Amino acid sequence: MTETFTGNKGLRLEEPLIFEMDTPGSTGVDVADPATDEIRLGDLERKSAIGLPGLSEPQVIRHYTRLSQKNYSIDAGFYPLGSCTMKYNPRLNERMARLPGFSDIHPFQPVSTVQGALELIDTLADWLKKLTGMPAVAMSPAAGAHGELCGMLSIRAALEARGDKRPVVLVPESAHGTNPATAAACGYKVEAIPGDARGRVDTKAFKERLGPDVAAVMLTNPNTCGLFETDIIDLSKAIHDAGAFFYMDGANYNAIVGRVRIADLGADAMHINLHKTFSTPHGGGGPGAGPTVLSEALAPFAPLPYVVHDDRGYRLVETELDAKAEGTEPFGRLKGFHGQFGVFVRALSYIMSMGADGLRQASGDAVLNANYLLETLKDTLTPSFEGPCMHEALFDDRFLKDTGVSTLDFAKAMIDEGYHPMTMYFPLVVHGALLMEPTETESKETLDAYVATLKDLARRARENGAEAFKAAPQFTPRRRLDETQAARKPVLRWRPEEPVQEAAE
Amino acid sequence: MRYLPHSEADRAEMLKIIGVGAVDDLYRDVPRAAYNTEAFGDLPNQMGEMEVDRRLNAMAARNITAGSVPSFLGAGAYRHHVPAAVDYLIQRGEFLTSYTPYQPEISQGTLQYLFEFQTQVALLTGMDVANASMYDGATACAEAACMATRVTRRKSVILSGGLHPHYKAVTETLMRTLGLEYETLGPDPLGIEDLSGRIDKTTACVIVQNPDFFGRPRDLTALAATCHEAGALLVVAVAEPVSLGLMASPGEMGADIVVAEGHALGSGTSFGGPGVGLFATRDKYLRQMPGRLCGETVDEDGKRGYVLTLSTREQHIRREKATSNICTNSGLIALAFTIHMTMLGEEGFTRLARVNHANAVLLADKLAAVPGVTVVNRTFFNEFSLKLSKPAAEVVEALAAKGILGGVPVSRFLPTYEELADLLLVTATETNTEAQMDAFAAALKEVLS
């Protein structure tokens, strides 16, 4: 018997939407009676119901527990998603972020009552500056792409301050999509520079294109192919000689933390994804944080707010007036309040746990694990470039040639074997890319089991053909979903079955 | 190190298989001038859990928590009671430690709650459709301004003087970045600005907050009509989402885009971050909307399921032509919002809003009786402005010394406006007891005497 009466399959439980579980009048929160019935809203009281369903607390717990069980997670399994750094998220970080002294403080308390919070931000900033060798860091960006915006706007402000209008930003073809999107959001014309046969940027092509119209170069290093840009110092010199700035995308910082100071590479700005390198949880897509380190030339233009520390204690520089008194010229403000504070607590908890020695060991183990995958899979899959790689190993789909199995099919078959797939079809510079980032928190046993699984899948693709792969995944809460239908006829919210009559105006 | 599984023997064996002598050899592509073979920077080494716990507790202890004293702070961040179940559920590893749901077959949990979140936000704001979240209210506001310029193909944005100064600053920063024009009206504590009179054929949108930064609820119906006659959009920002439980929704008033800060539901104030930006609009503007969207579909067996959709608007497909550069958003805070809203339901949420309003009414009357205090707004939701007989910044410090977090001085945001130096923003929520309000009034009386 394959079908059940309920549609449930043992622990695989079907679950409706909350809107389909409504018991009108039911609630999971007992709220006291209002102290008065007097309303002072003018004539702006809501006249119609909102339409929210009523559920009790146990129903809510069961509903979201069941939903959670439909998710893959780092806690439950190996998650080698390239360029995402899915490392273990320590639970100590969560406990620290929930200390009332951090979680229950208001952003606009008098600064005299939040000296510990400002100390925490300043301490984290100090670590980030020392690890990168950079003199300043803007803490407020909320994510990697937001950090890119911060760095690029600092660059724009520095150029404007010297009366230098430069319309072009160069990015390599292998760049993450946020790079060109950010440069365009900053009003720049984006030009893509091709890579070379070694998986690096074409330094010669870059140098030839540099000139008085180029504002900046945005370059991920280690790059999106998982390789260190060998000519980076040479390139950063050329960028500076041309009067431009060098934005280094720090998405792959986990490979080099504690080993390479990015100041020594000549970078002017780099964002640090705290949710990658510093272990704060990805949370199903955020919240992250993207503090952005800045060179001496860019530091004066860092956005509001920032923390300063002197013999009077810690202070927040929140307004243009405050900044003027500090002698800086912020390009503006990127975010409400003071940045992703709860993420800062988690990142500092991790950094203090690891220490300088532990961070160095972590980057080393991350690179070791990636090279172990590259070496043990090189005869089964097809590596795109020669090693050693940094913290991720890139393969392409040549090993699937003539099998009828695509990269996507291969990935879906991995799901049935209990793995989250690697990043697929990125970077765009190789065909059918499979980008694996094991991170340092995986054991040798996990990697060996993974390698054995991929070898068996590759064998099955060669020997048994594509049919089984096309049908994968079979054992998941849902099988392949119709993305075309989702986009063609978008259903983006629940609506009641019976159309509700619009209230007459 | 407790987070690193390898033994030295593991490492040695793996290096041998790879065929190098040491981990340092794997870094041979790094220019030697930039590679450090030893730890650097005079930074401390690893610590056990207890030591980290001790040190961070010491930092936390140097903050006065809002829960330990009478606290009446708002100005865009509101302290509400978050049920225990919310924090438990969001800490489940399947939610906490998963990535953006790129593999829908093994991410239906995340995708379904995003679909529920989008529906809740659309219902609350009175709009057709909502996205799967932005970073926070201020960035959502800036993205709304950009979206309005795309929809109308016009370049100019009008910002109300009742808009939160942080929303204003973030929006202005992005407008400058994109070479767009904006006109920002001066602070408007009395709610008397004339926005309609400034709208012309170049106006892409008017952005107005409701209730405004000074706590005043605004009827935006006429403004919406003026905007639409001129071919402009009305963007409404909501800093306190609980207000939507008692007030007419922005959608009912004619808004075209609604943005809001959602952290007040489900998450603590946490010194202002992380938050979650709510973003909702009309169906007809869907294709110009920024951010991730979750949509319903079916799988191969015809069963209902959910996927990320309409990604042709986004950076990983469109690159420099994307509607926004946003990638990661605020999934877990959106989950907290959704769970808290689900727990409240229609009954709990509307009741919560009434309790907030009632407490604010009570507090306003108690403070109005203090000599030297004038309540500036006759109408409000749970926050209002006081005009004091002394500079508000000094009063707040004096109150803090008495163990009361007694509001936010407007001068903290707008220090160059001398006429606003005596204005104080005060909030009451369901967390405030009448005894706390009496203590506040008594302390304020002493400070002002």
XYZ file of C-alpha atoms in Angstrom, chain A residues 2-503:
502
model
C 1.486 3.330 -1.013
C -1.442 5.685 -0.389
C -2.956 6.384 3.028
C -6.399 7.655 3.961
C -4.983 10.853 5.505
C -2.292 11.521 2.949
C 0.184 11.313 5.841
C 3.054 8.862 5.482
C 4.124 8.037 9.023
C 6.237 10.940 10.199
C 5.594 12.803 6.932
C 2.496 14.763 7.922
C 0.251 16.848 5.702
C -0.532 20.267 7.130
C -3.110 22.841 5.993
C -2.659 26.617 6.105
C -3.553 28.441 9.335
C -6.367 30.114 7.392
C -7.938 26.694 6.903
C -7.800 25.947 10.647
C -9.852 28.910 11.809
C -12.093 28.649 14.874
C -13.622 32.130 14.995
C -13.103 33.736 18.410
C -10.350 31.322 19.400
C -6.971 32.784 20.429
C -3.582 31.608 21.670
C -2.921 34.736 23.738
C -5.027 35.803 26.685
C -5.086 39.578 26.660
C -6.526 41.492 29.634
C -9.512 43.817 29.335
C -8.696 47.338 28.164
C -8.424 49.820 31.045
C -10.904 52.111 29.302
C -13.211 51.927 26.307
C -12.543 55.508 25.343
C -11.196 55.865 21.803
C -9.085 58.847 20.782
C -8.316 58.011 17.197
C -10.338 60.740 15.568
C -12.621 58.997 13.119
C -10.022 56.437 12.100
C -11.199 53.303 13.832
C -11.119 50.107 11.785
C -14.646 49.343 10.610
C -14.154 45.899 9.060
C -12.652 42.662 10.323
C -9.064 41.882 9.346
C -9.726 38.247 8.499
C -7.150 36.598 10.752
C -7.869 33.001 11.784
C -8.265 32.012 15.435
C -6.116 29.191 16.836
C -5.279 28.133 20.389
C -1.695 27.763 21.620
C -1.470 23.959 21.268
C -2.758 24.180 17.706
C -0.127 26.784 16.881
C 2.651 24.688 18.392
C 1.572 21.628 16.434
C 1.151 23.534 13.186
C 4.612 25.094 13.194
C 6.242 21.952 14.562
C 4.812 20.055 11.611
C 5.974 22.738 9.200
C 9.457 22.653 10.688
C 9.624 18.918 9.970
C 9.307 19.654 6.257
C 12.644 21.502 6.260
C 16.193 20.307 5.761
C 18.652 22.027 8.116
C 22.299 22.067 9.190
C 21.267 20.613 12.510
C 19.842 17.570 10.722
C 22.331 16.984 7.943
C 25.182 17.920 5.630
C 24.445 21.143 3.737
C 27.307 21.700 1.259
C 25.715 24.718 -0.398
C 28.571 26.541 -2.143
C 29.094 30.241 -1.407
C 26.687 30.059 1.572
C 28.990 28.729 4.330
C 26.455 26.510 6.056
C 28.517 25.829 9.153
C 27.196 24.711 12.510
C 25.379 27.466 14.427
C 26.437 27.195 18.087
C 23.626 27.238 20.639
C 25.664 29.339 23.054
C 25.205 32.219 20.594
C 21.440 31.876 20.891
C 21.572 31.859 24.679
C 23.774 34.954 24.735
C 21.528 36.884 22.334
C 18.602 36.153 24.663
C 20.192 37.585 27.807
C 17.691 40.269 28.851
C 20.578 42.752 28.974
C 20.836 42.357 25.192
C 17.382 41.286 24.023
C 15.285 43.595 26.178
C 16.963 46.946 25.583
C 15.488 49.698 23.479
C 17.442 51.452 20.705
C 16.604 54.896 22.088
C 17.317 54.451 25.773
C 19.723 57.112 27.046
C 23.205 55.942 26.005
C 24.225 56.017 29.651
C 21.889 53.029 30.193
C 23.230 50.912 27.306
C 26.994 51.142 27.771
C 27.281 47.340 27.644
C 25.503 47.201 24.272
C 27.798 49.840 22.804
C 30.779 48.022 24.280
C 29.616 44.850 22.540
C 29.378 46.600 19.160
C 32.777 48.221 19.704
C 34.384 44.930 20.757
C 33.052 43.124 17.685
C 34.203 46.026 15.488
C 37.665 45.798 17.025
C 37.908 42.082 16.184
C 36.775 42.692 12.612
C 39.304 45.494 12.160
C 42.184 43.480 13.587
C 41.324 40.330 11.628
C 41.203 42.252 8.350
C 43.915 44.796 9.142
C 41.540 47.580 8.133
C 41.265 50.858 10.068
C 37.473 51.227 10.125
C 34.271 49.235 9.930
C 30.687 50.296 9.239
C 28.522 48.043 11.379
C 25.002 48.863 10.212
C 24.575 46.925 6.928
C 21.944 44.213 7.357
C 23.302 41.618 4.931
C 26.003 40.968 2.373
C 24.300 42.849 -0.441
C 23.627 45.716 1.954
C 27.328 45.740 2.851
C 28.163 45.946 -0.844
C 25.928 48.993 -1.040
C 27.739 50.469 1.962
C 31.164 49.923 0.414
C 30.181 51.217 -3.008
C 28.492 54.313 -1.568
C 31.595 55.034 0.498
C 33.614 54.812 -2.701
C 31.207 57.096 -4.510
C 31.350 59.629 -1.682
C 35.161 59.562 -1.672
C 35.255 60.153 -5.426
C 32.709 62.956 -5.194
C 34.688 64.580 -2.384
C 37.648 64.858 -4.718
C 35.444 66.074 -7.573
C 36.035 62.962 -9.611
C 33.084 61.702 -11.646
C 33.695 58.161 -12.822
C 30.764 56.294 -14.390
C 31.985 52.695 -14.663
C 32.377 49.743 -12.309
C 34.138 46.595 -13.455
C 33.088 43.157 -12.262
C 34.326 39.761 -13.417
C 31.882 37.531 -15.298
C 32.020 35.052 -12.439
C 30.619 37.604 -9.942
C 27.653 36.883 -7.719
C 24.509 38.626 -9.049
C 24.426 41.072 -6.169
C 27.657 42.738 -7.377
C 26.308 44.103 -10.675
C 22.933 44.774 -9.004
C 24.663 46.826 -6.296
C 26.828 48.768 -8.728
C 23.731 49.559 -10.800
C 21.847 50.596 -7.648
C 24.672 53.069 -7.007
C 24.155 54.589 -10.449
C 27.148 52.974 -12.132
C 27.421 51.434 -15.555
C 28.531 47.849 -15.077
C 31.056 46.183 -17.366
C 31.832 42.476 -17.049
C 35.389 41.299 -17.608
C 35.909 37.696 -18.719
C 37.901 35.169 -16.729
C 40.911 33.152 -17.811
C 41.314 29.413 -18.347
C 42.612 28.967 -14.764
C 39.338 30.124 -13.195
C 40.805 33.497 -12.254
C 40.081 36.968 -13.561
C 41.913 37.968 -16.686
C 44.332 40.407 -15.072
C 45.514 41.688 -18.423
C 41.966 42.429 -19.587
C 41.257 44.208 -16.306
C 44.382 46.314 -16.552
C 43.644 47.260 -20.127
C 40.161 48.395 -19.207
C 41.232 50.467 -16.182
C 41.221 54.187 -16.842
C 39.933 57.551 -15.676
C 36.303 56.502 -16.195
C 36.526 53.516 -13.833
C 35.335 54.206 -10.299
C 35.879 50.795 -8.814
C 36.507 47.126 -9.345
C 34.313 44.657 -7.474
C 35.977 41.324 -7.049
C 35.169 38.325 -4.882
C 38.257 36.740 -3.350
C 38.562 33.822 -2.874
C 36.503 33.891 -6.029
C 33.211 32.206 -6.888
C 35.101 29.306 -8.489
C 36.563 28.606 -5.059
C 40.027 29.820 -6.028
C 42.335 32.469 -4.642
C 43.024 35.285 -7.085
C 46.779 34.837 -7.452
C 47.384 38.254 -9.051
C 45.335 40.162 -6.531
C 48.099 42.364 -5.134
C 49.275 43.258 -8.615
C 45.686 43.996 -9.615
C 44.915 46.154 -6.577
C 48.042 48.209 -7.306
C 46.881 48.727 -10.864
C 43.424 49.736 -9.636
C 44.898 52.317 -7.277
C 47.331 53.581 -9.910
C 44.321 54.245 -12.132
C 42.738 56.281 -9.349
C 39.989 53.739 -8.735
C 38.951 51.831 -5.622
C 38.971 48.118 -4.949
C 35.840 46.543 -3.464
C 36.551 43.016 -2.329
C 33.427 40.912 -1.867
C 33.897 39.041 1.409
C 31.366 36.283 0.767
C 34.166 33.727 0.897
C 36.069 35.205 3.827
C 35.674 31.937 5.764
C 38.510 30.472 3.693
C 41.085 33.003 4.842
C 39.983 34.361 8.219
C 42.905 34.395 10.646
C 45.393 33.771 7.834
C 45.126 36.658 5.383
C 44.603 40.311 6.288
C 42.660 41.851 3.487
C 44.475 45.153 4.017
C 47.563 43.308 2.758
C 45.705 42.551 -0.478
C 45.055 46.238 -1.128
C 41.287 46.198 -0.621
C 39.504 49.477 0.111
C 36.296 47.889 1.314
C 34.940 44.446 2.085
C 31.715 43.266 3.651
C 31.784 40.417 6.111
C 28.748 38.138 6.214
C 28.405 37.460 9.936
C 25.890 34.755 8.990
C 28.549 32.913 7.053
C 32.023 33.312 8.509
C 30.892 33.998 12.059
C 28.263 31.272 12.411
C 25.079 33.251 13.019
C 22.064 31.263 11.820
C 20.740 31.709 8.286
C 17.198 31.412 9.635
C 15.600 30.290 6.368
C 16.848 33.462 4.642
C 17.917 36.020 7.192
C 18.424 37.991 9.273
C 22.077 38.348 8.391
C 24.519 41.163 8.950
C 27.130 42.641 6.637
C 29.565 44.888 8.521
C 31.855 46.514 5.984
C 35.521 47.228 6.686
C 36.904 50.373 5.082
C 40.338 51.724 4.208
C 41.719 55.033 5.488
C 40.541 56.729 2.281
C 36.946 55.589 2.735
C 36.592 55.687 6.528
C 35.466 59.344 6.775
C 32.440 58.582 4.606
C 31.102 55.636 6.624
C 27.348 55.836 7.189
C 25.491 56.739 10.362
C 25.321 55.514 13.046
C 28.638 54.505 14.562
C 30.043 53.991 18.038
C 32.914 56.029 19.455
C 34.758 55.372 22.660
C 36.660 57.838 24.824
C 37.276 58.541 28.499
C 33.608 59.518 28.887
C 32.578 56.022 27.818
C 30.843 54.807 24.677
C 28.766 57.162 22.553
C 26.572 56.737 19.503
C 27.095 59.093 16.580
C 23.552 59.151 15.222
C 23.004 62.416 13.366
C 24.832 64.561 10.839
C 25.372 67.098 13.589
C 27.091 64.467 15.777
C 29.221 63.384 12.800
C 30.289 66.945 12.085
C 31.540 67.190 15.653
C 33.532 64.001 15.060
C 34.946 65.380 11.814
C 33.435 62.767 9.499
C 31.201 63.139 6.423
C 28.828 60.139 6.369
C 27.328 59.384 2.961
C 23.994 58.918 4.714
C 22.161 56.163 6.555
C 21.482 52.603 5.374
C 19.248 51.205 8.068
C 16.887 52.108 10.868
C 18.222 52.010 14.439
C 21.787 50.790 15.041
C 22.310 47.699 12.887
C 21.616 44.010 13.440
C 22.416 44.044 17.130
C 21.101 40.554 17.922
C 23.304 39.193 15.135
C 26.296 41.071 16.583
C 25.829 39.331 19.943
C 25.822 35.916 18.270
C 28.880 36.728 16.131
C 30.887 37.990 19.102
C 29.900 34.928 21.133
C 31.291 32.786 18.304
C 34.430 34.856 17.828
C 35.248 34.795 21.541
C 34.626 31.038 21.620
C 36.936 30.445 18.664
C 39.612 33.011 19.487
C 42.430 33.923 17.126
C 43.751 30.353 17.172
C 40.350 28.732 16.657
C 39.416 30.987 13.743
C 42.702 30.114 12.063
C 42.066 26.441 12.636
C 38.533 26.857 11.264
C 39.632 28.407 7.974
C 42.326 25.752 7.671
C 39.850 22.910 8.251
C 37.350 24.480 5.826
C 40.020 24.553 3.111
C 41.213 21.078 4.068
C 37.683 19.678 3.767
C 37.090 21.292 0.370
C 40.385 19.970 -0.975
C 39.561 16.539 0.405
C 36.323 16.581 -1.619
C 38.143 17.852 -4.696
C 40.733 15.081 -4.403
C 38.413 12.196 -3.567
C 35.826 13.141 -6.203
C 38.169 14.172 -9.005
C 38.008 10.821 -10.791
C 34.225 10.535 -10.470
C 32.997 14.067 -11.093
C 34.747 16.548 -13.344
C 36.616 19.350 -11.527
C 36.428 22.596 -13.474
C 39.869 23.827 -12.471
C 43.037 22.511 -10.981
C 43.518 22.674 -7.205
C 44.305 23.429 -4.563
C 40.991 25.142 -4.042
C 40.040 27.329 -1.142
C 36.967 26.481 0.978
C 34.779 25.252 -1.871
C 35.262 22.781 -4.707
C 33.803 23.432 -8.146
C 32.786 20.719 -10.590
C 30.930 20.912 -13.892
C 28.571 18.520 -15.680
C 31.008 16.872 -18.098
C 30.821 13.704 -15.996
C 27.111 13.516 -16.865
C 27.732 13.770 -20.599
C 25.624 11.294 -22.609
C 23.818 10.005 -19.491
C 20.739 12.197 -20.035
C 21.067 13.285 -16.389
C 21.338 17.032 -15.785
C 22.993 18.804 -12.873
C 19.504 19.479 -11.522
C 18.508 15.801 -11.754
C 21.704 14.803 -9.991
C 20.991 17.283 -7.212
C 17.429 16.058 -6.793
C 18.697 12.481 -6.494
C 21.034 13.648 -3.710
C 17.968 14.841 -1.819
C 16.587 11.300 -1.804
C 19.911 10.152 -0.365
C 19.451 12.558 2.553
C 21.696 15.420 1.463
C 21.023 19.047 0.747
C 22.416 19.601 -2.760
C 25.420 21.762 -3.473
C 24.941 25.092 -5.255
C 23.960 24.389 -8.844
C 24.467 26.375 -12.052
C 26.562 28.960 -10.225
C 29.081 30.329 -11.034
C 27.814 30.885 -14.557
C 31.281 30.608 -16.069
C 31.307 26.794 -16.100
C 28.683 24.516 -17.635
C 26.201 22.925 -15.242
C 28.195 23.981 -12.188
C 28.175 21.999 -8.940
C 29.763 24.112 -6.212
C 30.387 22.348 -2.883
C 31.299 24.077 0.340
C 31.678 21.556 3.160
C 32.778 24.047 5.893
C 35.025 23.164 8.818
C 32.280 21.786 11.053
C 31.909 18.517 9.146
C 33.765 15.404 10.209
C 35.824 13.132 7.976
C 33.169 10.417 8.395
C 30.500 12.768 7.020
C 32.668 13.667 4.047
C 33.521 10.028 3.335
C 29.859 9.000 3.393
C 29.005 11.915 1.102
C 31.756 11.014 -1.358
C 30.654 7.383 -1.402
C 27.083 8.510 -2.125
C 28.102 10.788 -4.994
C 30.236 8.015 -6.482
C 27.305 5.630 -6.384
C 24.980 8.215 -7.930
C 27.492 8.845 -10.712
C 27.742 5.105 -11.320
C 23.963 4.793 -11.479
C 23.796 7.689 -13.923
C 26.271 5.938 -16.203
C 24.854 2.420 -15.869
C 21.111 2.801 -15.346
C 20.257 5.886 -17.342
C 18.316 8.995 -16.547
C 14.817 7.768 -15.721
C 15.257 7.315 -11.985
C 17.028 10.683 -11.764
C 14.222 12.469 -13.589
C 11.756 11.060 -11.048
C 13.754 12.242 -8.028
C 13.113 13.232 -5.346
C 10.693 10.495 -4.331
C 10.885 10.502 -0.542
C 10.334 14.166 0.286
C 7.230 15.960 1.615
C 6.702 17.211 -1.948
C 8.137 16.022 -5.249
C 9.346 18.428 -7.946
C 7.170 21.495 -7.967
C 5.756 23.219 -11.010
C 7.639 26.500 -11.023
C 6.277 27.511 -14.408
C 2.703 27.418 -13.150
C 3.724 29.373 -10.037
C 5.141 32.162 -12.175
C 2.498 32.127 -14.899
C -0.503 32.326 -12.584
C 0.897 33.776 -9.388
C -0.978 32.773 -6.229
C 0.868 34.727 -3.561
C -1.599 34.602 -0.701
C -4.498 32.608 0.646
C -8.003 33.847 -0.162
C -11.294 32.582 1.197
C -13.138 30.123 -1.062
C -16.173 32.378 -1.431
C -15.284 35.805 -2.808
C -16.027 38.412 -0.138
C -18.225 41.273 -1.348
C -16.362 44.583 -1.294
C -17.837 46.942 1.305
